[in-house]
Amino acid sequence: MRIVCIGGGPAGLYFGLLMKRRCPEHSITVVERNKPYDTFGWGVVFSDAMMQAMRAADPESAEQIENAFNHWDDIELIFKGTRQRTTGHGFIGIGRKQLLNILQRRCEKLGVELAFEQDVASDLQFPDADLIVAADGINSRIRDLYADVFKPDLVVRPNRYIWLGTRKPFDAFTFDFRRTEHGWFQAHIYRFDRDTSTFIVETTEDTFAAHGLDKLDQEGSIAFCERVFSETLDGAGLMTNARHLRGSAWLNFNRLICGAWSHFNGRSHVVLMGDAAHTAHFAIGSGTKLALDDAIELARQFDAFGHEREHIAPALAAYEDIRRVDVARIQNAARNAMEWFEVVGRRYADTMEPEQFFYSMLTRSQRISHENLRLRDPHWLEGYERWFSRRAGVPVPEGERALPPMLTPYRVRGISLANRIVVSPMAMYSAKDGLINDFHIAHLGARAMGGAGLVFAEMTCVSPEARITPGCLGLWNDAQLREWKRLVELIHAVGHAKAGAQLGHAGRKGSTRVAWDGIDKPLDHDNWPLISASALPYLPHGQVPRAMDRADMEKVRDDFVAATRRAAAAGVDWLELHCAHGYLLSSFLSPLTNVRQDEYGGNHQSRARYPLEVFRAIRAVWPGDRPISVRLSCHDWTTGGNTPDDAEIFAAMFKAAGADLIDCSSGQVSKAERPVYGRLFQTPFSDQIRNEALIATIAVGAISEADHANSILAAGRADLCAIARPHLADPAWTLHEAARIGVKTIAWPKQYTAAKGQYEANLARAVAAGAEAK
């Protein structure tokens, strides 16, 4: 094949040498606009795992890179007058120029033609090429020529950064956070050769502008950064090699995703690679890794399909299919890390203590979890768990293992939970006339014995017409009160769990069939009239609710108050007000479902007016020593709906009204929603509300392992974790997860004690068998 790589960065050079190494008959040219052995930028970083992949792909260049790189295991944080360090992280730093020079020499040795100082404007300049690799960076001209095919989605991120260097060598990947009179600056620092380190300084746009950095040239910006980080630099200066850039050299990161990666231009196949196809923020140091992985995978696909012209199209299709998945994974992690740095000042740095701030920073991408930290640096994590345990009021004697965060107690008002795991409210649709029956007793009793600190029954309706289905629980009469009392007494008798009741009104989502007969579908008969904030049906052809008038509002408010009194009389420990998922109170909060023109519609304050009225009414009659949480839909997942920023505003309002926690859910407000599911996908909402609105939160959604819960709680992203479906599959989820992570001090119900040792022994045998198999 005749192959032309446009762009002499890591992607183009590495792909060229890999293909020439595999098939010397290829005619390969790498075209670069810069001079020979010239490049910009300081050090690049990638992981030990990337180095292993390079050894397999081309041992010769890998050996040269290994001889040139600086390796470190430690990460150090400088923050609020403290220095903290952890080890076991395994990264490689190498100068960008040095890396490219090694790849250039390797290309020349293999017979790849290097054409420098050629500014390529179009792929059509190479009509004889069978394959054109567009590795011409974030501003790819080739990609832009075929924008209708590649469909680039480019987003300019808000933070400003400047890429500098220093002659001071650092022996750890160092993060330095400094507060100025206008806000926070952070430096990302890592050594890449014997005496030089990369020094990236980042801040928000507001802080950048407030310091007048937009008006400074590069020398002025460097002098400013040297003043801010003078303690860490300890007399060393900062340097730039971006003299080719005009102005101050402060940049905004551009996040790029492409809809397609390859195209046939009529003569040649064109494929995107590296930053021309995708970008990942430097917060996890993955841009170079992605470029090299692209080159490795495309070369591998030609090995699989064949190195002839007729195999180009299937090789490109397979390359894109495989790489798109891994790139999306890396980009998601990079997005998490990037967003952490974008809000670090107001969300974390101002309020968090250094210990928790460090944990939050280490786990910012969500790729590193609690147990992964234990593998990397067990000594550091044990120290952190001891700190967390002390903060929870449980000092750990020397020589004893600290409890992981999810098993530490949590106290709010007069209620103390034995641990931070909650059995989430889950609709069972198994009641008759709203009454708790033997099913509910067996179902919730089993989960009360399973180790969780708080057990919620499903959403409990405040009137017959407040039900979602005829099978929903209620608390509108004294017969229901008596059954609730029976349930609460059972929960208290069989273990340490507290009993929670979630009160709600279905609103426009009521009068439907039970889930297994057709979720959200209207009843065939015996329907009841519906009310909502506005006369808008949930389903396009569903029952149209009546827009509530003042008389409706007073009646529903009084129904909530009456149900609250009954919950208190039943001995319920914890009350939650359901203001989420498109039910009645949620329908007032969302602009998708509230189009009222009176004082209950319009801005945030008006839309929240009625839900806050209900909340204040139940808070007034609920015992002062018992908590109330509020469940919010923190994202409507559709255009025009509420976003996490709106949820934060509502959370602050409920906090001011006396709410103790916000239960952070999302969606189910509109059938037009397009949620982005994934592991812990709703935790960012809890994180934002907890650390910006400064109210305790409950995280929910795709939390399925102790590792998930411990990571969330340890990082301060929530105060409690509500587990739903895993508790349906395993009533003793908390006990089993504790055993799985090696915690043996958690008591099981005395009737089940004989099974505890056997369960733990079976887990140990399974671990040992897995180790032997490896």
Coordinates of C-alpha atoms in Angstrom, one line a residue, residues 17 24 91 103 140 180 195 222 232 258 267 270 384 442-443 470 483 494 501 540 552 638 724 734 753 763:
L17 CA 6.8 2.7 11.9
P24 CA 8.3 -3.4 4.6
F91 CA 3.4 6.7 35.6
L103 CA 10.0 7.8 16.9
S140 CA -7.2 19.1 11.6
T180 CA -5.4 34.1 45.8
D195 CA 16.4 18.0 35.5
I222 CA 5.2 33.6 33.8
T232 CA 6.9 25.2 45.6
C258 CA -16.3 12.6 16.1
R267 CA -9.4 7.9 -4.7
V270 CA -9.0 8.7 4.9
Y384 CA -7.5 7.7 55.6
A442 CA -41.5 -10.6 54.8
H443 CA -39.9 -8.3 52.1
P470 CA -54.2 0.2 43.0
E483 CA -50.0 -2.0 59.8
V494 CA -34.8 -7.9 64.1
A501 CA -41.3 6.3 55.1
P540 CA -49.2 11.6 24.7
D552 CA -56.8 21.3 45.6
T638 CA -34.2 16.6 28.0
A724 CA -32.2 -0.4 45.2
T734 CA -24.7 -5.0 53.3
T753 CA -24.4 -16.6 63.0
L763 CA -15.2 -16.1 49.9

